[in-house]
Amino acid sequence: MREILVVLHSGRETNRRTAATVAHRLASSGVRLRVLGDEWAEVRNGDLPAEMTPRVVDGRPGCAEGAEMVLVLGGDGTLLRAAEMARPVGVPLLGVNLGRVGFLAEAEQESLDTALDAIIDGGCAVEERMTLDAVARVDGEVLARTWALNEATVEKSSRERILEVVLEVDGRPVSAFGCDGVLCATPTGSTAYAFSAGGPLVWPQVEALLLVPSNAHALFARPMVIGPDSEVAIEVDPDGPPAVLDCDGRRTVVLPPGARVELARGATPVRMVRLDGQPFADRLVRKFDLPVRGWRGAARTSGSR
């Protein structure tokens, strides 16, 4: 039997009603849901045939194994949570935005029927998004290993202290400065925390890493775009305060003074479903409500090239 995993932001009644609608629509087409019990507890889907009753799973990394895809009903935070379940087993994500901006989502609530048609018909286009692998070390010993889809940040953990760091790229020191933190982001994450910190917007098709200092006390602490296969290290001053490594706002590691965080392109990408091939520029305009009044477009004549 065909099966998809649904990850739901269940905190709103409207979202729960949408989830029930999804369950009935897919069940009528022979697609059963795999769900997380705590999310689905208040979803009213009791009149489904017994064989189509959603199957409850535990939400651990890899619990999407065997599913055709992961359907995410919520915002960006819900999709980042779902990525933990899908990434280890290579199952693609399809996000339907039920929140506010929802930049990672492929569809909006008003286009939910189109998304469900694509699931039922099968054959959706899938693209791979870069990830980051992060290793935290203390005195050469591994403290933790983790990963990120959007960004990995090394940030101060004490509000009243400045975090002193040394930034290294490809084994060479680049700059040392005091700051609130340093972000290393993927192109996917360029529209998230890195954007708020003053970093550039990077089209998802570009393979690159972004380095964005946050509130740095230095003349040379500008955002940098570096090669996708470059290796980055952020060293925390051994005589300064502790810090924290935060990945996607979901996985954190406490860093003692003198810790070193090494960042590189992730070995395992996140796979995401594409529905309509909409240009990234159109998504920027829609999500950020950018002013485009007055645009006339490029002149198109028979002699133009």
Coordinates of C-alpha atoms in Angstrom, one line a residue:
M1 CA 0.0 0.0 0.0
R2 CA 1.2 3.5 -0.8
E3 CA 2.1 5.5 2.3
I4 CA 3.3 9.0 3.1
L5 CA 4.4 10.5 6.4
V6 CA 2.6 13.7 7.5
V7 CA 4.3 16.1 9.9
L8 CA 1.8 18.6 11.3
H9 CA 1.9 21.8 13.2
S10 CA -1.1 20.8 15.3
G11 CA -1.3 23.9 17.5
R12 CA -4.1 25.5 15.4
E13 CA -7.6 24.1 14.9
T14 CA -7.5 25.2 11.3
N15 CA -4.4 23.1 10.8
R16 CA -6.0 20.1 12.4
R17 CA -9.1 20.4 10.1
T18 CA -6.7 20.7 7.1
A19 CA -5.0 17.5 8.2
A20 CA -8.3 15.6 8.4
T21 CA -9.1 16.8 4.9
V22 CA -5.8 15.5 3.7
A23 CA -6.3 12.1 5.3
H24 CA -9.7 11.7 3.7
R25 CA -8.6 12.9 0.2
L26 CA -5.5 10.6 0.1
A27 CA -7.4 7.6 1.6
S28 CA -10.0 7.9 -1.2
S29 CA -7.1 7.5 -3.6
G30 CA -5.5 4.5 -1.8
V31 CA -2.7 6.5 0.0
R32 CA -2.5 5.8 3.7
L33 CA -0.9 8.3 6.1
R34 CA 1.9 7.6 8.6
V35 CA 1.6 10.1 11.5
L36 CA 3.1 11.2 14.8
G37 CA 0.8 10.3 17.6
D38 CA 1.0 13.4 19.7
E39 CA 0.3 15.6 16.6
W40 CA -2.6 13.5 15.4
A41 CA -4.4 13.0 18.8
E42 CA -6.9 15.8 18.1
V43 CA -7.4 15.3 14.4
R44 CA -10.9 14.1 13.6
N45 CA -10.6 11.3 11.1
G46 CA -12.7 8.6 12.7
D47 CA -14.8 7.7 9.6
L48 CA -11.9 6.4 7.6
P49 CA -11.9 2.7 6.6
A50 CA -10.0 0.6 9.0
E51 CA -7.3 -0.3 6.5
M52 CA -6.7 3.4 5.8
T53 CA -6.4 4.5 9.5
P54 CA -3.2 6.5 9.8
R55 CA -0.3 4.5 11.2
V56 CA 1.4 6.0 14.2
V57 CA 5.2 6.2 14.3
D58 CA 7.6 7.6 16.9
G59 CA 9.1 10.6 15.1
R60 CA 12.7 9.5 15.4
P61 CA 15.3 10.3 12.6
G62 CA 14.7 8.0 9.8
C63 CA 11.0 7.2 10.6
A64 CA 10.1 8.2 7.1
E65 CA 11.8 5.1 5.7
G66 CA 9.7 3.3 3.1
A67 CA 7.3 6.3 2.7
E68 CA 7.0 7.9 -0.7
M69 CA 7.5 11.4 0.7
V70 CA 7.0 13.5 3.8
L71 CA 4.1 16.0 3.6
V72 CA 4.7 18.9 5.9
L73 CA 1.6 20.9 7.0
G74 CA 2.9 24.0 8.8
G75 CA 5.7 26.6 8.5
D76 CA 9.4 26.5 8.2
G77 CA 10.0 25.2 11.7
T78 CA 7.8 22.2 11.0
L79 CA 9.7 21.5 7.8
L80 CA 13.0 21.7 9.6
R81 CA 11.7 19.2 12.2
A82 CA 10.4 16.9 9.4
A83 CA 13.9 17.1 7.7
E84 CA 15.3 15.2 10.7
M85 CA 13.0 12.3 9.9
A86 CA 13.5 12.3 6.2
R87 CA 17.1 13.1 5.5
P88 CA 18.8 9.9 6.8
V89 CA 16.7 7.7 4.5
G90 CA 16.5 10.0 1.5
V91 CA 12.8 10.6 1.5
P92 CA 11.7 13.9 -0.2
L93 CA 9.8 16.6 1.6
L94 CA 6.8 18.5 0.3
G95 CA 5.9 21.6 2.4
V96 CA 2.5 23.2 2.4
N97 CA 2.7 26.5 4.3
L98 CA 0.0 26.9 7.0
G99 CA 2.0 29.6 8.8
R100 CA 3.2 33.1 7.9
V101 CA 6.2 33.4 5.6
G102 CA 6.9 29.7 5.1
F103 CA 9.8 30.2 2.8
L104 CA 10.8 26.6 2.6
A105 CA 7.3 25.4 1.6
E106 CA 6.6 24.5 -2.0
A107 CA 2.8 25.2 -1.8
E108 CA 0.4 27.5 0.0
Q109 CA -2.8 26.5 1.7
E110 CA -4.8 27.7 -1.3
S111 CA -2.9 25.4 -3.6
L112 CA -3.3 22.3 -1.3
D113 CA -5.5 20.5 -3.8
T114 CA -2.8 20.9 -6.5
A115 CA -0.2 19.4 -4.1
L116 CA -2.5 16.5 -3.2
D117 CA -3.1 15.9 -6.9
A118 CA 0.7 15.7 -7.4
I119 CA 1.0 13.2 -4.6
I120 CA -1.8 11.0 -5.9
D121 CA -0.5 11.1 -9.5
G122 CA 3.1 10.5 -8.5
G123 CA 6.2 11.4 -10.5
C124 CA 7.0 14.7 -8.7
A125 CA 10.2 16.4 -9.5
V126 CA 12.8 16.3 -6.7
E127 CA 15.8 18.5 -6.1
E128 CA 18.6 18.1 -3.6
R129 CA 19.5 20.9 -1.2
M130 CA 22.9 21.3 0.4
T131 CA 23.4 20.7 4.1
L132 CA 26.2 21.4 6.5
D133 CA 28.0 18.9 8.7
A134 CA 29.3 20.3 12.0
V135 CA 31.9 18.9 14.4
A136 CA 32.6 20.5 17.7
R137 CA 36.0 19.7 19.3
V138 CA 37.7 20.5 22.6
D139 CA 41.5 20.0 22.7
G140 CA 41.3 17.9 19.6
E141 CA 38.6 15.5 21.1
V142 CA 35.2 15.4 19.4
L143 CA 32.5 16.9 21.6
A144 CA 29.6 16.5 19.2
R145 CA 28.7 15.9 15.6
T146 CA 25.5 17.4 14.1
W147 CA 24.2 18.9 10.9
A148 CA 22.1 21.8 9.5
L149 CA 19.9 22.5 6.5
N150 CA 19.6 26.3 7.0
E151 CA 22.5 27.3 9.1
A152 CA 24.9 26.5 11.9
T153 CA 25.8 29.3 14.3
V154 CA 28.3 29.8 17.0
E155 CA 26.8 32.3 19.4
K156 CA 27.6 33.8 22.8
S157 CA 25.7 32.2 25.6
S158 CA 26.1 35.1 28.0
R159 CA 24.3 38.3 27.0
E160 CA 26.7 40.6 28.9
R161 CA 29.9 39.2 27.3
I162 CA 31.4 39.6 23.8
L163 CA 32.3 36.4 22.1
E164 CA 35.9 36.5 20.7
V165 CA 36.4 34.2 17.8
V166 CA 39.0 33.4 15.1
L167 CA 37.6 32.5 11.7
E168 CA 39.4 30.0 9.5
V169 CA 38.7 29.0 5.9
D170 CA 40.5 26.1 4.2
G171 CA 43.0 25.8 7.0
R172 CA 44.1 29.5 7.0
P173 CA 43.1 32.2 9.4
V174 CA 40.9 34.9 7.9
S175 CA 40.0 37.3 10.7
A176 CA 39.6 37.5 14.5
F177 CA 37.0 39.7 16.1
G178 CA 34.5 40.1 18.9
C179 CA 30.8 39.5 18.1
D180 CA 27.5 38.1 19.1
G181 CA 28.1 35.1 16.8
V182 CA 29.1 33.7 13.4
L183 CA 26.7 32.0 11.0
C184 CA 27.6 29.5 8.4
A185 CA 24.6 29.1 6.1
T186 CA 23.6 27.1 3.0
P187 CA 21.9 28.8 0.0
T188 CA 18.6 27.4 1.4
G189 CA 19.4 29.2 4.7
S190 CA 20.3 32.5 3.0
T191 CA 16.6 33.6 3.5
A192 CA 16.5 32.7 7.2
Y193 CA 18.8 33.8 10.0
A194 CA 21.6 34.8 7.7
F195 CA 19.3 37.2 5.9
S196 CA 18.3 38.8 9.2
A197 CA 21.9 39.2 10.1
G198 CA 22.7 41.1 6.9
G199 CA 23.8 38.3 4.6
P200 CA 23.1 38.1 0.9
L201 CA 20.2 36.2 -0.7
V202 CA 21.6 33.2 -2.7
W203 CA 19.6 31.3 -5.3
P204 CA 19.0 27.7 -4.2
Q205 CA 20.7 26.4 -7.4
V206 CA 24.0 28.1 -6.4
E207 CA 26.5 25.8 -4.7
A208 CA 28.2 27.9 -2.0
L209 CA 28.5 28.5 1.7
L210 CA 27.8 31.8 3.5
L211 CA 29.7 33.2 6.4
V212 CA 27.9 36.0 8.2
P213 CA 29.2 37.6 11.4
S214 CA 26.6 38.8 13.8
N215 CA 27.1 42.3 15.3
A216 CA 30.9 42.0 14.9
H217 CA 33.2 44.6 16.5
A218 CA 35.7 44.8 13.6
L219 CA 36.5 46.7 10.5
F220 CA 36.7 43.5 8.4
A221 CA 33.7 41.4 9.4
R222 CA 31.7 41.3 6.2
P223 CA 29.5 38.5 4.9
M224 CA 31.5 36.2 2.7
V225 CA 30.3 33.7 0.0
I226 CA 32.8 30.8 -0.3
G227 CA 33.2 27.7 -2.3
P228 CA 30.9 24.7 -1.6
D229 CA 33.8 22.5 -0.8
S230 CA 35.6 24.9 1.4
E231 CA 36.1 23.9 5.1
V232 CA 35.3 26.5 7.8
A233 CA 36.4 26.5 11.4
I234 CA 35.3 28.9 14.2
E235 CA 37.5 28.9 17.2
V236 CA 36.3 30.3 20.5
D237 CA 38.8 32.3 22.7
P238 CA 40.1 30.0 25.4
D239 CA 40.1 33.0 27.8
G240 CA 36.6 34.2 27.0
P241 CA 33.1 33.1 27.9
P242 CA 31.5 29.8 26.7
A243 CA 29.4 29.7 23.6
V244 CA 26.8 27.5 22.0
L245 CA 26.6 25.8 18.6
D246 CA 23.0 25.9 17.2
C247 CA 21.9 24.1 14.1
D248 CA 18.6 25.2 12.5
G249 CA 17.4 26.3 15.9
R250 CA 16.8 22.6 16.7
R251 CA 20.1 21.0 17.7
T252 CA 22.4 22.7 20.2
V253 CA 25.8 22.0 21.7
V254 CA 27.3 23.9 24.7
L255 CA 30.8 25.0 23.8
P256 CA 33.4 25.6 26.5
P257 CA 36.0 28.3 26.1
G258 CA 38.7 27.1 23.6
A259 CA 36.2 25.0 21.6
R260 CA 36.6 24.7 17.9
V261 CA 33.7 24.1 15.4
E262 CA 34.5 22.7 12.0
L263 CA 31.9 23.1 9.2
A264 CA 31.8 21.6 5.8
R265 CA 29.4 20.6 3.1
G266 CA 27.1 17.9 4.4
A267 CA 27.6 14.4 3.1
T268 CA 23.8 13.8 3.0
P269 CA 21.6 16.4 1.3
V270 CA 17.9 17.1 2.0
R271 CA 15.6 16.1 -0.9
M272 CA 12.7 18.5 -1.6
V273 CA 9.7 18.1 -4.0
R274 CA 9.2 20.8 -6.7
L275 CA 5.7 21.2 -8.1
D276 CA 5.6 24.1 -10.6
G277 CA 9.2 25.2 -11.3
Q278 CA 8.3 28.7 -10.2
P279 CA 11.4 31.0 -10.5
F280 CA 13.1 31.9 -7.2
A281 CA 12.6 35.6 -8.0
D282 CA 8.8 35.1 -8.0
R283 CA 9.1 33.4 -4.6
L284 CA 11.1 36.3 -3.2
V285 CA 8.6 38.8 -4.4
R286 CA 5.6 36.8 -3.0
K287 CA 7.1 35.9 0.4
F288 CA 8.6 39.3 1.2
D289 CA 5.9 41.3 -0.5
L290 CA 8.6 43.2 -2.5
P291 CA 7.6 46.3 -4.5
V292 CA 7.7 45.6 -8.3
R293 CA 5.4 48.3 -9.6
G294 CA 6.7 49.9 -12.7
W295 CA 8.4 46.8 -14.1
R296 CA 7.9 46.7 -17.9
G297 CA 10.1 43.7 -18.6
A298 CA 12.9 43.4 -21.2
A299 CA 12.1 44.7 -24.7
R300 CA 11.3 41.7 -26.9
T301 CA 11.6 42.4 -30.6
S302 CA 12.5 40.2 -33.6
G303 CA 15.9 41.7 -33.7
S304 CA 16.7 41.5 -30.0
R305 CA 19.1 38.9 -28.6

